[in-house]
mmCIF file of C-alpha atoms and ligand atoms in Angstrom:
data_model
loop_
_atom_site.group_PDB
_atom_site.id
_atom_site.type_symbol
_atom_site.label_atom_id
_atom_site.label_comp_id
_atom_site.label_asym_id
_atom_site.label_seq_id
_atom_site.Cartn_x
_atom_site.Cartn_y
_atom_site.Cartn_z
ATOM 1 C CA MET A 1 64.521 112.734 115.977
ATOM 2 C CA THR A 2 64.978 109.758 113.783
ATOM 3 C CA THR A 3 63.573 106.356 114.628
ATOM 4 C CA VAL A 4 66.820 104.579 115.421
ATOM 5 C CA GLU A 5 65.665 101.550 117.345
ATOM 6 C CA PRO A 6 63.794 99.586 114.605
ATOM 7 C CA ALA A 7 66.637 100.035 112.131
ATOM 8 C CA LEU A 8 69.244 98.306 114.278
ATOM 9 C CA ARG A 9 69.356 94.602 113.344
ATOM 10 C CA VAL A 10 71.227 92.322 115.728
ATOM 11 C CA LEU A 11 74.008 90.499 113.844
ATOM 12 C CA ILE A 12 75.867 88.910 116.759
ATOM 13 C CA PRO A 13 74.063 88.803 120.092
ATOM 14 C CA ALA A 14 75.922 89.528 123.322
ATOM 15 C CA GLU A 15 75.890 85.883 124.482
ATOM 16 C CA ARG A 16 77.641 84.754 121.262
ATOM 17 C CA ILE A 17 80.211 87.527 121.592
ATOM 18 C CA GLN A 18 80.990 86.562 125.187
ATOM 19 C CA ALA A 19 81.143 82.799 124.373
ATOM 20 C CA ARG A 20 83.574 83.446 121.513
ATOM 21 C CA ILE A 21 85.699 85.708 123.700
ATOM 22 C CA ARG A 22 85.970 82.918 126.275
ATOM 23 C CA GLU A 23 87.218 80.576 123.498
ATOM 24 C CA LEU A 24 89.694 83.145 122.337
ATOM 25 C CA GLY A 25 90.917 83.720 125.869
ATOM 26 C CA ALA A 26 91.464 79.982 126.355
ATOM 27 C CA GLN A 27 93.283 79.695 123.033
ATOM 28 C CA ILE A 28 95.584 82.630 123.844
ATOM 29 C CA ASP A 29 96.291 81.133 127.309
ATOM 30 C CA ARG A 30 97.496 77.958 125.603
ATOM 31 C CA ASP A 31 99.741 79.882 123.279
ATOM 32 C CA TYR A 32 101.260 82.130 125.984
ATOM 33 C CA PRO A 33 101.234 79.881 129.027
ATOM 34 C CA GLY A 34 101.561 81.976 132.161
ATOM 35 C CA GLY A 35 102.271 85.212 130.252
ATOM 36 C CA PRO A 36 102.821 88.042 130.702
ATOM 37 C CA VAL A 37 101.093 89.157 127.482
ATOM 38 C CA TRP A 38 100.952 92.843 126.701
ATOM 39 C CA LEU A 39 97.430 93.573 125.345
ATOM 40 C CA ILE A 40 97.447 96.744 123.314
ATOM 41 C CA ALA A 41 94.105 98.162 122.404
ATOM 42 C CA ILE A 42 93.611 100.577 119.536
ATOM 43 C CA LEU A 43 91.477 103.480 120.667
ATOM 44 C CA LYS A 44 88.669 103.823 120.956
ATOM 45 C CA GLY A 45 86.536 100.948 119.719
ATOM 46 C CA ALA A 46 88.698 98.075 121.011
ATOM 47 C CA CYS A 47 88.427 99.042 124.724
ATOM 48 C CA PHE A 48 85.344 96.923 125.298
ATOM 49 C CA PHE A 49 86.985 93.851 123.673
ATOM 50 C CA LEU A 50 90.177 94.397 125.663
ATOM 51 C CA ALA A 51 88.261 94.531 128.940
ATOM 52 C CA ASP A 52 86.397 91.267 128.235
ATOM 53 C CA LEU A 53 89.265 89.397 126.580
ATOM 54 C CA SER A 54 91.722 90.128 129.401
ATOM 55 C CA ARG A 55 89.217 88.825 131.912
ATOM 56 C CA ALA A 56 88.697 85.720 129.838
ATOM 57 C CA MET A 57 92.418 84.931 130.148
ATOM 58 C CA LYS A 58 94.201 83.166 132.959
ATOM 59 C CA SER A 59 97.729 84.104 131.837
ATOM 60 C CA SER A 60 98.984 87.346 133.307
ATOM 61 C CA THR A 61 98.334 90.404 131.165
ATOM 62 C CA ARG A 62 99.473 93.978 131.004
ATOM 63 C CA ILE A 63 97.476 96.567 129.106
ATOM 64 C CA ASP A 64 98.277 99.668 127.100
ATOM 65 C CA PHE A 65 96.548 101.854 124.563
ATOM 66 C CA ILE A 66 97.483 103.405 121.246
ATOM 67 C CA GLY A 67 95.680 105.953 119.176
ATOM 68 C CA ILE A 68 95.597 106.033 115.381
ATOM 69 C CA SER A 69 93.753 108.298 113.016
ATOM 70 C CA SER A 70 93.267 107.703 109.330
ATOM 71 C CA TYR A 71 92.059 110.013 106.621
ATOM 72 C CA GLY A 72 89.489 109.347 103.891
ATOM 73 C CA LYS A 73 88.279 106.148 105.458
ATOM 74 C CA GLY A 74 85.809 103.865 103.716
ATOM 75 C CA LYS A 75 85.563 103.663 99.997
ATOM 76 C CA THR A 76 87.861 106.634 99.391
ATOM 77 C CA THR A 77 90.580 105.622 101.863
ATOM 78 C CA SER A 78 93.828 107.370 101.127
ATOM 79 C CA GLY A 79 95.904 104.990 103.265
ATOM 80 C CA GLU A 80 97.224 107.936 105.264
ATOM 81 C CA VAL A 81 97.526 107.093 108.928
ATOM 82 C CA LYS A 82 99.156 108.750 111.901
ATOM 83 C CA LEU A 83 99.755 108.065 115.567
ATOM 84 C CA THR A 84 97.664 110.264 117.852
ATOM 85 C CA LYS A 85 98.542 108.602 121.193
ATOM 86 C CA ASP A 86 101.616 106.513 121.796
ATOM 87 C CA LEU A 87 102.053 103.647 124.181
ATOM 88 C CA ASP A 88 103.008 104.471 127.767
ATOM 89 C CA SER A 89 105.518 101.646 128.039
ATOM 90 C CA SER A 90 108.376 100.062 126.094
ATOM 91 C CA ILE A 91 107.473 96.710 124.454
ATOM 92 C CA GLU A 92 111.053 95.646 123.744
ATOM 93 C CA GLY A 93 111.410 91.941 124.398
ATOM 94 C CA ALA A 94 107.727 91.551 125.246
ATOM 95 C CA ASP A 95 105.035 89.232 123.927
ATOM 96 C CA VAL A 96 102.577 91.662 122.394
ATOM 97 C CA LEU A 97 99.028 91.138 121.248
ATOM 98 C CA VAL A 98 97.358 94.001 119.410
ATOM 99 C CA VAL A 99 93.692 93.972 120.272
ATOM 100 C CA GLU A 100 91.342 95.351 117.616
ATOM 101 C CA ASP A 101 87.562 95.448 117.341
ATOM 102 C CA ILE A 102 87.420 95.211 113.523
ATOM 103 C CA VAL A 103 89.743 94.787 110.577
ATOM 104 C CA ASP A 104 88.220 96.468 107.546
ATOM 105 C CA THR A 105 90.552 97.782 104.839
ATOM 106 C CA GLY A 106 93.598 96.786 106.889
ATOM 107 C CA VAL A 107 95.133 100.241 106.603
ATOM 108 C CA THR A 108 95.217 100.835 110.400
ATOM 109 C CA LEU A 109 96.746 97.522 111.344
ATOM 110 C CA ASN A 110 99.180 97.360 108.373
ATOM 111 C CA TYR A 111 100.587 100.716 109.517
ATOM 112 C CA LEU A 112 100.565 99.912 113.219
ATOM 113 C CA MET A 113 102.375 96.535 112.829
ATOM 114 C CA HIS A 114 105.214 98.278 110.998
ATOM 115 C CA VAL A 115 105.476 100.868 113.816
ATOM 116 C CA LEU A 116 105.440 98.207 116.574
ATOM 117 C CA GLU A 117 107.868 95.841 114.830
ATOM 118 C CA GLN A 118 110.517 98.518 115.005
ATOM 119 C CA ARG A 119 110.281 98.490 118.768
ATOM 120 C CA LYS A 120 111.598 94.909 118.910
ATOM 121 C CA PRO A 121 108.965 92.990 120.813
ATOM 122 C CA ARG A 122 109.723 89.316 121.333
ATOM 123 C CA SER A 123 106.517 88.405 119.504
ATOM 124 C CA LEU A 124 103.786 90.480 117.882
ATOM 125 C CA ARG A 125 100.376 89.226 116.864
ATOM 126 C CA ILE A 126 96.839 90.499 116.339
ATOM 127 C CA VAL A 127 93.576 89.488 117.844
ATOM 128 C CA ALA A 128 90.522 90.984 116.179
ATOM 129 C CA LEU A 129 86.912 90.404 117.223
ATOM 130 C CA LEU A 130 85.555 91.105 113.743
ATOM 131 C CA ASP A 131 87.046 90.671 110.294
ATOM 132 C CA LYS A 132 85.626 91.925 107.022
ATOM 133 C CA PRO A 133 87.993 90.172 104.554
ATOM 134 C CA SER A 134 86.076 91.401 101.501
ATOM 135 C CA ARG A 135 87.141 94.981 102.252
ATOM 136 C CA ARG A 136 90.920 94.422 102.535
ATOM 137 C CA ILE A 137 93.207 96.733 100.543
ATOM 138 C CA ARG A 138 96.362 96.223 102.727
ATOM 139 C CA PRO A 139 97.627 92.811 103.888
ATOM 140 C CA VAL A 140 97.235 92.031 107.563
ATOM 141 C CA ASP A 141 98.040 88.781 109.288
ATOM 142 C CA VAL A 142 95.346 88.293 111.980
ATOM 143 C CA ALA A 143 96.354 85.427 114.295
ATOM 144 C CA TYR A 144 93.044 85.237 116.186
ATOM 145 C CA VAL A 145 89.653 86.190 114.721
ATOM 146 C CA GLY A 146 86.350 86.209 116.599
ATOM 147 C CA PHE A 147 83.931 86.392 113.669
ATOM 148 C CA GLN A 148 84.186 86.955 109.954
ATOM 149 C CA ILE A 149 81.335 89.210 108.843
ATOM 150 C CA PRO A 150 79.965 90.454 105.525
ATOM 151 C CA ASP A 151 80.409 93.990 104.287
ATOM 152 C CA GLU A 152 77.709 95.627 106.319
ATOM 153 C CA PHE A 153 77.906 98.752 108.534
ATOM 154 C CA VAL A 154 78.117 97.405 112.071
ATOM 155 C CA VAL A 155 77.838 99.236 115.417
ATOM 156 C CA GLY A 156 77.872 98.216 119.086
ATOM 157 C CA TYR A 157 80.310 96.510 121.348
ATOM 158 C CA GLY A 158 82.735 99.436 120.864
ATOM 159 C CA LEU A 159 81.926 100.152 117.243
ATOM 160 C CA ASP A 160 80.355 103.546 116.538
ATOM 161 C CA TYR A 161 78.542 105.626 113.999
ATOM 162 C CA ALA A 162 79.479 109.249 114.685
ATOM 163 C CA GLU A 163 80.376 108.205 118.238
ATOM 164 C CA ASN A 164 76.958 106.698 118.865
ATOM 165 C CA TYR A 165 76.102 103.068 119.763
ATOM 166 C CA ARG A 166 79.445 102.012 121.276
ATOM 167 C CA ASN A 167 77.754 100.871 124.449
ATOM 168 C CA LEU A 168 75.400 98.312 122.827
ATOM 169 C CA SER A 169 76.127 94.801 124.102
ATOM 170 C CA ASP A 170 75.137 93.248 120.771
ATOM 171 C CA ILE A 171 76.841 93.870 117.415
ATOM 172 C CA CYS A 172 74.193 95.259 115.160
ATOM 173 C CA VAL A 173 73.843 96.234 111.523
ATOM 174 C CA LEU A 174 72.851 99.891 111.167
ATOM 175 C CA GLU A 175 70.382 99.869 108.303
ATOM 176 C CA GLU A 176 70.257 102.720 105.815
ATOM 177 C CA GLY A 177 68.039 105.508 107.001
ATOM 178 C CA ALA A 178 68.823 104.935 110.672
ATOM 179 C CA LYS A 179 71.917 107.122 110.751
ATOM 180 C CA PRO A 180 71.074 110.155 112.921
HETATM 181 C C1 PRP B 201 87.994 101.527 113.232
HETATM 182 C C2 PRP B 201 88.340 100.219 113.938
HETATM 183 C C3 PRP B 201 89.712 99.941 113.471
HETATM 184 C C4 PRP B 201 89.762 100.595 112.056
HETATM 185 C C5 PRP B 201 89.617 99.505 111.070
HETATM 186 O O1 PRP B 201 88.465 102.590 113.992
HETATM 187 O O2 PRP B 201 88.234 100.347 115.308
HETATM 188 O O3 PRP B 201 90.690 100.618 114.289
HETATM 189 O O4 PRP B 201 88.602 101.485 111.994
HETATM 190 O O5 PRP B 201 89.602 100.015 109.779
HETATM 191 P P1 PRP B 201 90.679 99.760 108.677
HETATM 192 O O6 PRP B 201 91.002 98.263 108.699
HETATM 193 O O7 PRP B 201 89.940 100.151 107.396
HETATM 194 O O8 PRP B 201 91.894 100.573 108.944
HETATM 195 P P2 PRP B 201 88.053 104.084 113.821
HETATM 196 O O9 PRP B 201 89.043 104.819 112.996
HETATM 197 O O10 PRP B 201 86.612 104.175 113.377
HETATM 198 O O11 PRP B 201 88.205 104.653 115.289
HETATM 199 P P3 PRP B 201 87.364 104.282 116.625
HETATM 200 O O12 PRP B 201 87.886 102.914 117.081
HETATM 201 O O13 PRP B 201 87.821 105.328 117.615
HETATM 202 O O14 PRP B 201 85.933 104.256 116.357
#
């Protein structure tokens, strides 16, 4: 066993996350009065954000999920991406908001936006809880950002390391040496 607990440093505590999500929900309500807004979460990490954001909104929402896998992520990203799970519904003519936990290199969202644009939604925007602009290698236009963060390895609130830590309520930095 490794000593994991001491090496997790809280970067954004749960209360700040929830307060920012309430602000984002109110802002999105103003931009899409009444709705309906299709909230599309990218599996798996964005599910937690989707659940809280949708409940922070008063406009009507509909939810769907999409799965994407990318190869050679991180420093050696190849930019190769493929769809592993498609939407259940058509988004033609709909107001669509892609819900993402973190924008890192931008490879995932750059690809996904091209895919979704072809399906002729009425509008298509991105809401991302976290943004690491220093890591971008593909352009992505993020309409709503929760927090800009530095280039550190973060886990919690949906974000994982080898599938661990997704259920933390805080967003934490996983310090070197703590990776199991
Ligand atoms: C993470 C994150 C984004 C993507 C961002 O997903 O949830 O979808 O990486 O990285 P990018 O901007 O460099 O493309 P991941 O592939 O780890 O899957 P997960 O959500 O299932 O953990």
